Short mmCIF file of C-alpha atoms in Angstrom, two decimals:
data_model
loop_
_atom_site.label_atom_id
_atom_site.label_comp_id
_atom_site.label_asym_id
_atom_site.label_seq_id
_atom_site.Cartn_x
_atom_site.Cartn_y
_atom_site.Cartn_z
CA UNK H 1 75.51 123.93 88.96
CA UNK H 2 72.19 122.24 88.33
CA UNK H 3 70.98 119.91 91.08
CA UNK H 4 68.61 118.13 88.72
CA UNK H 5 70.55 114.91 89.21
CA UNK H 6 69.11 111.66 90.49
CA UNK H 7 71.13 111.68 93.72
CA UNK H 8 70.06 115.21 94.63
CA UNK H 9 66.42 114.54 93.79
CA UNK H 10 66.37 111.38 95.91
CA UNK H 11 67.96 113.29 98.79
CA UNK H 12 64.85 115.52 98.86
CA UNK H 13 62.91 112.49 100.08
CA UNK H 14 65.45 110.86 102.41
CA UNK H 15 65.95 114.14 104.23
CA UNK H 16 62.57 113.46 105.86
CA UNK H 17 62.42 109.66 105.78
CA UNK H 18 63.12 107.44 108.78
CA UNK H 19 65.92 105.69 106.94
CA UNK H 20 69.31 106.66 105.54
CA UNK H 21 69.72 107.27 101.84
CA UNK H 22 70.79 103.97 100.21
CA UNK H 23 74.06 103.52 98.36
CA UNK H 24 74.23 103.56 94.56
CA UNK H 25 72.79 100.21 93.46
CA UNK H 26 70.23 100.08 96.26
CA UNK H 27 69.13 103.63 95.43
CA UNK H 28 68.57 102.78 91.75
CA UNK H 29 66.79 99.55 92.67
CA UNK H 30 64.55 101.21 95.24
CA UNK H 31 63.06 103.72 92.80
CA UNK H 32 63.37 102.01 89.41
CA UNK H 33 63.68 98.35 90.33
CA UNK H 34 63.68 95.89 87.46
CA UNK H 35 64.02 98.62 84.84
CA UNK H 36 67.67 98.89 85.82
CA UNK H 37 68.74 96.01 88.01
CA UNK H 38 68.19 92.28 88.02
CA UNK H 39 68.63 90.86 91.52
CA UNK H 40 70.27 87.46 91.58
CA UNK H 41 68.89 84.91 94.03
CA UNK H 42 71.44 84.02 96.74
CA UNK H 43 71.45 83.28 100.45
CA UNK H 44 72.73 86.84 101.03
CA UNK H 45 75.78 85.68 102.94
CA UNK H 46 78.33 85.67 100.14
CA UNK H 47 79.81 88.57 98.20
CA UNK H 48 79.02 88.09 94.51
CA UNK H 49 80.61 90.52 92.06
CA UNK H 50 77.95 92.42 90.06
CA UNK H 51 78.13 92.58 86.28
CA UNK H 52 76.59 94.46 83.36
CA UNK H 53 74.87 92.59 80.54
CA UNK H 54 75.40 94.68 77.39
CA UNK H 55 72.80 92.71 75.41
CA UNK H 56 69.86 93.27 77.77
CA UNK H 57 71.30 96.54 79.16
CA UNK H 58 70.77 95.37 82.70
CA UNK H 59 72.91 95.43 85.84
CA UNK H 60 73.02 92.09 87.64
CA UNK H 61 73.72 92.17 91.37
CA UNK H 62 73.12 90.10 94.48
CA UNK H 63 72.36 91.09 98.06
CA UNK H 64 74.96 90.70 100.75
CA UNK H 65 73.78 91.25 104.32
CA UNK H 66 70.64 92.93 103.01
CA UNK H 67 72.29 95.30 100.53
CA UNK H 68 73.18 94.98 96.86
CA UNK H 69 76.87 94.34 96.68
CA UNK H 70 78.57 96.87 94.38
CA UNK H 71 82.23 96.08 94.93
CA UNK H 72 84.64 94.34 92.62
CA UNK H 73 83.63 95.81 89.24
CA UNK H 74 84.62 99.32 88.15
CA UNK H 75 82.17 99.09 85.23
CA UNK H 76 79.24 98.92 87.62
CA UNK H 77 80.62 101.73 89.77
CA UNK H 78 81.03 103.96 86.74
CA UNK H 79 77.62 103.11 85.31
CA UNK H 80 75.84 103.74 88.60
CA UNK H 81 77.77 106.95 89.16
CA UNK H 82 76.85 108.18 85.70
CA UNK H 83 73.14 107.43 86.17
CA UNK H 84 72.96 108.90 89.67
CA UNK H 85 74.96 111.98 88.67
CA UNK H 86 78.04 111.63 90.85
CA UNK H 87 80.63 110.56 88.25
CA UNK H 88 81.01 112.59 85.07
CA UNK H 89 84.60 111.75 84.19
CA UNK H 90 84.29 108.01 83.69
CA UNK H 91 85.21 106.07 80.59
CA UNK H 92 83.57 106.83 77.26
CA UNK H 93 82.24 103.28 76.98
CA UNK H 94 80.34 103.57 80.25
CA UNK H 95 78.95 106.98 79.27
CA UNK H 96 77.57 105.34 76.13
CA UNK H 97 76.22 102.39 78.11
CA UNK H 98 74.47 104.78 80.49
CA UNK H 99 72.78 106.49 77.53
CA UNK H 100 71.70 103.11 76.13
CA UNK H 101 70.18 102.22 79.51
CA UNK H 102 68.35 105.55 79.58
CA UNK H 103 67.00 104.98 76.07
CA UNK H 104 65.83 101.49 77.01
CA UNK H 105 63.92 102.86 80.00
CA UNK H 106 62.20 105.46 77.83
CA UNK H 107 61.16 102.81 75.30
CA UNK H 108 59.83 100.59 78.05
CA UNK H 109 57.76 103.37 79.61
CA UNK H 110 56.45 104.48 76.21
CA UNK H 111 55.28 100.96 75.45
CA UNK H 112 53.86 100.03 78.86
CA UNK H 113 51.22 101.97 80.79
CA UNK H 114 51.63 99.34 83.50
CA UNK H 115 55.27 100.32 84.03
CA UNK H 116 54.35 104.00 84.37
CA UNK H 117 51.61 103.09 86.86
CA UNK H 118 54.14 100.93 88.73
CA UNK H 119 56.49 103.90 89.10
CA UNK H 120 53.65 106.11 90.31
CA UNK H 121 52.66 103.47 92.87
CA UNK H 122 56.25 103.25 94.05
CA UNK H 123 56.37 107.00 94.67
CA UNK H 124 52.98 106.79 96.40
CA UNK H 125 54.26 104.07 98.76
CA UNK H 126 57.33 106.12 99.64
CA UNK H 127 55.41 109.33 100.31
CA UNK H 128 52.79 107.63 102.47
CA UNK H 129 55.61 106.17 104.57
CA UNK H 130 56.62 109.69 105.69
CA UNK H 131 55.36 111.05 108.98
CA UNK H 132 52.78 113.85 108.81
CA UNK H 133 55.44 116.41 109.67
CA UNK H 134 57.91 114.88 107.25
CA UNK H 135 55.37 114.87 104.44
CA UNK H 136 54.58 118.58 104.88
CA UNK H 137 58.26 119.45 105.01
CA UNK H 138 58.97 117.31 101.93
CA UNK H 139 56.15 118.97 99.97
CA UNK H 140 57.39 122.46 100.89
CA UNK H 141 60.97 121.60 100.01
CA UNK H 142 59.90 120.06 96.70
CA UNK H 143 58.39 123.26 95.31
CA UNK H 144 61.36 125.25 96.66
CA UNK H 145 63.68 122.92 94.74
CA UNK H 146 61.63 123.32 91.53
CA UNK H 147 61.68 127.11 91.76
CA UNK H 148 65.37 127.29 92.68
CA UNK H 149 66.28 125.13 89.68
CA UNK H 150 64.26 127.33 87.33
CA UNK H 151 65.84 130.54 88.64
CA UNK H 152 69.40 129.20 88.66
CA UNK H 153 69.02 127.87 85.13
CA UNK H 154 67.75 131.22 83.90
CA UNK H 155 70.79 133.00 85.35
CA UNK H 156 73.31 130.81 83.51
CA UNK H 157 74.69 131.78 80.11
CA UNK H 158 74.41 129.24 77.27
CA UNK H 159 78.14 128.51 77.51
CA UNK H 160 77.88 127.92 81.26
CA UNK H 161 75.05 125.45 80.67
CA UNK H 162 77.08 123.61 78.05
CA UNK H 163 80.07 123.33 80.40
CA UNK H 164 78.11 121.71 83.22
CA UNK H 165 79.22 118.24 84.22
CA UNK H 166 75.87 116.79 83.11
CA UNK H 167 74.56 119.25 80.48
CA UNK H 168 70.82 119.42 79.86
CA UNK H 169 69.12 120.49 76.63
CA UNK H 170 67.26 123.72 77.44
CA UNK H 171 63.91 122.57 76.11
CA UNK H 172 64.04 119.25 77.95
CA UNK H 173 65.11 120.88 81.22
CA UNK H 174 62.30 123.44 80.95
CA UNK H 175 59.68 120.80 80.21
CA UNK H 176 60.72 118.55 83.11
CA UNK H 177 60.68 121.43 85.61
CA UNK H 178 57.42 122.84 84.23
CA UNK H 179 55.72 119.44 84.33
CA UNK H 180 56.78 119.02 87.95
CA UNK H 181 55.50 122.49 88.86
CA UNK H 182 52.26 122.01 86.90
CA UNK H 183 51.36 118.82 88.73
CA UNK H 184 52.34 120.30 92.08
CA UNK H 185 50.11 123.35 91.61
CA UNK H 186 47.09 121.83 89.87
CA UNK H 187 46.48 118.76 92.02
CA UNK H 188 46.71 117.61 95.59
CA UNK H 189 48.27 114.28 96.56
CA UNK H 190 48.14 112.75 93.07
CA UNK H 191 49.87 115.84 91.74
CA UNK H 192 52.62 115.59 94.32
CA UNK H 193 53.28 112.00 93.21
CA UNK H 194 53.52 113.00 89.55
CA UNK H 195 55.58 116.08 90.38
CA UNK H 196 58.23 114.08 92.19
CA UNK H 197 58.17 111.34 89.57
CA UNK H 198 58.89 113.89 86.84
CA UNK H 199 61.95 115.04 88.79
CA UNK H 200 63.09 111.45 89.37
CA UNK H 201 62.69 110.57 85.69
CA UNK H 202 64.19 113.81 84.43
CA UNK H 203 67.22 113.51 86.68
CA UNK H 204 67.79 109.84 85.82
CA UNK H 205 67.12 110.05 82.08
CA UNK H 206 68.39 113.60 81.56
CA UNK H 207 68.43 114.43 77.84
CA UNK H 208 66.66 111.17 77.00
CA UNK H 209 63.75 112.55 79.04
CA UNK H 210 62.89 114.61 75.96
CA UNK H 211 61.22 111.51 74.53
CA UNK H 212 59.04 111.39 77.65
CA UNK H 213 58.07 115.05 77.57
CA UNK H 214 57.07 114.80 73.91
CA UNK H 215 54.98 111.67 74.44
CA UNK H 216 53.32 112.34 77.80
CA UNK H 217 51.68 115.34 79.38
CA UNK H 218 52.57 116.30 82.93
CA UNK H 219 50.13 113.71 84.33
CA UNK H 220 51.73 110.90 82.27
CA UNK H 221 48.76 110.73 79.90
CA UNK H 222 49.82 110.02 76.34
CA UNK H 223 49.23 112.99 74.06
CA UNK H 224 50.18 114.33 70.65
CA UNK H 225 51.59 117.83 70.77
CA UNK H 226 54.34 120.04 69.42
CA UNK H 227 57.51 119.65 71.50
CA UNK H 228 58.40 123.34 71.80
CA UNK H 229 56.88 126.50 73.20
CA UNK H 230 58.05 130.08 72.80
CA UNK H 231 57.50 131.22 76.40
CA UNK H 232 60.41 131.10 78.81
CA UNK H 233 60.29 128.71 81.73
CA UNK H 234 60.09 131.50 84.32
CA UNK H 235 57.21 133.23 82.53
CA UNK H 236 55.28 129.96 82.26
CA UNK H 237 55.86 129.26 85.94
CA UNK H 238 54.71 132.77 86.88
CA UNK H 239 51.46 132.28 84.99
CA UNK H 240 51.03 128.89 86.65
CA UNK H 241 51.51 130.35 90.13
CA UNK H 242 49.68 133.67 89.66
CA UNK H 243 46.99 133.30 86.95
CA UNK H 244 44.91 136.05 88.52
CA UNK H 245 47.51 138.62 87.46
CA UNK H 246 46.91 137.95 83.76
CA UNK H 247 44.23 139.31 81.49
CA UNK H 248 43.16 137.67 78.26
CA UNK H 249 44.79 139.24 75.21
CA UNK H 250 43.80 138.57 71.61
CA UNK H 251 45.81 140.03 68.74
CA UNK H 252 44.34 138.17 65.76
CA UNK H 253 42.01 139.43 63.03
CA UNK H 254 39.14 137.00 63.56
CA UNK H 255 36.61 138.96 65.59
CA UNK H 256 33.56 137.09 64.31
CA UNK H 257 34.29 133.66 65.80
CA UNK H 258 33.08 133.06 69.34
CA UNK H 259 36.31 131.24 70.18
CA UNK H 260 38.97 132.48 67.71
CA UNK H 261 42.08 130.31 67.41
CA UNK H 262 40.50 127.56 69.52
CA UNK H 263 40.77 123.96 68.38
CA UNK H 264 37.81 121.75 69.23
CA UNK H 265 38.31 117.99 69.40
CA UNK H 266 35.67 115.30 69.53
CA UNK H 267 35.24 113.90 73.04
CA UNK H 268 35.01 110.37 71.64
CA UNK H 269 37.27 109.97 68.60
CA UNK H 270 39.48 113.07 69.06
CA UNK H 271 38.88 114.27 65.50
CA UNK H 272 39.47 118.00 64.93
CA UNK H 273 35.95 119.45 64.68
CA UNK H 274 37.15 122.75 63.21
CA UNK H 275 38.06 120.91 59.99
CA UNK H 276 34.62 119.32 59.59
CA UNK H 277 32.43 120.91 56.93
CA UNK H 278 29.92 123.40 58.31
CA UNK H 279 31.45 123.68 61.79
CA UNK H 280 30.48 126.92 63.56
CA UNK H 281 31.63 127.68 67.09
CA UNK H 282 28.50 129.79 67.72
CA UNK H 283 26.49 126.56 67.85
CA UNK H 284 25.80 125.13 71.30
CA UNK H 285 26.55 121.58 70.13
CA UNK H 286 28.21 119.90 67.19
CA UNK H 287 27.69 116.31 66.05
CA UNK H 288 31.00 114.82 65.01
CA UNK H 289 30.82 113.73 61.38
CA UNK H 290 33.36 111.01 62.00
CA UNK H 291 31.79 109.12 64.93
CA UNK H 292 28.42 110.78 65.62
CA UNK H 293 29.28 112.02 69.12
CA UNK H 294 27.39 115.17 70.19
CA UNK H 295 29.96 117.65 71.54
CA UNK H 296 29.25 120.72 73.66
CA UNK H 297 30.66 123.93 72.18
CA UNK H 298 30.74 126.40 75.05
CA UNK H 299 33.06 128.04 77.55
CA UNK H 300 32.68 125.24 80.08
CA UNK H 301 34.28 122.87 77.57
CA UNK H 302 37.02 125.23 76.37
CA UNK H 303 40.42 125.07 78.06
CA UNK H 304 43.59 127.10 78.24
CA UNK H 305 45.60 124.37 76.56
CA UNK H 306 45.34 120.86 75.16
CA UNK H 307 46.70 119.30 78.34
CA UNK H 308 44.09 121.01 80.53
CA UNK H 309 41.39 119.72 78.20
CA UNK H 310 42.64 116.15 78.49
CA UNK H 311 42.78 116.39 82.28
CA UNK H 312 39.48 118.29 82.55
CA UNK H 313 40.85 121.19 84.60
CA UNK H 314 41.25 124.97 84.37
CA UNK H 315 38.48 125.85 81.87
CA UNK H 316 38.94 129.18 80.15
CA UNK H 317 37.03 132.30 81.24
CA UNK H 318 34.52 133.01 78.47
CA UNK H 319 33.77 136.53 79.67
CA UNK H 320 37.46 137.48 79.65
CA UNK H 321 37.87 136.02 76.18
CA UNK H 322 34.87 137.98 74.89
CA UNK H 323 36.25 141.19 76.41
CA UNK H 324 39.62 140.57 74.71
CA UNK H 325 37.90 140.01 71.34
CA UNK H 326 35.81 143.18 71.75
CA UNK H 327 38.95 145.16 72.59
CA UNK H 328 40.67 143.80 69.49
CA UNK H 329 37.65 144.68 67.36
CA UNK H 330 37.89 148.31 68.55
CA UNK H 331 41.60 148.42 67.68
CA UNK H 332 40.90 147.12 64.16
CA UNK H 333 38.11 149.66 63.65
CA UNK H 334 40.40 152.49 64.76
CA UNK H 335 43.10 151.30 62.41
CA UNK H 336 40.64 151.23 59.50
CA UNK H 337 39.46 154.73 60.38
#
């Protein structure tokens, strides 16, 4: 059974925090605040029954003795249980309402960089509240959780995945886990924040998280890219963890280009330089015909993937690429002979 559920993911943090894990409404409010819950102003000394506004898709609740009061309304209990991942057998109406809430959150995050930054800051504040020992233990446990989820998912048959209490689309699950692993491995503290936020979002939004993975790269930068990849999740993770074990391989027919099958984008306007008349990747620079920006065309500005290029990390190894092209050229010559 997959543990990529909001309650399990939150437990990764509270295992090392100096506070108990909050109950349902407080847990949702602590990590996603006003995206999910509107707190009513009261003196905190009276129990006020919470309610769900179907028009604004918002849970309304008030604090009683310091905690959000969740009693008195089965609708709220079912909604919260569905979002957190503890109640899968609730009424059909509340399952639909949970999906509508998830869709609303995705729309809000897609339209507001400030909201994404607010979530990142919230994770930052939580992680910095851990003790030094707790932080190290949390970080170690986080990557163990990511790897365990990837392995367990790979061992399930398609029918077993479909029968899970909270089924995940394979592509969405893979992208959420890979994004979390990518941030964890490529960055230090900022990466840890993004890694955990991907797990929080993926576990809360579940299949609606596909809209996030298609719109944002692993660092929550907005990008345009194809939603699917052919590689399996485990193979992508292995390359991420052990890049030194891989050699460059080229199996195309273009042995004359310096960077075959590479797509060069203007650093200013993002126009595809390959499509501009006269472009030649043997040139050291190319002046964009759309905006006039002078772009460097060399190995230091070539990256393994579009995301790495946006983030400015992991430039490709030009010598390894050249060796792979030379090897392919020999194969083609032998075939012609």
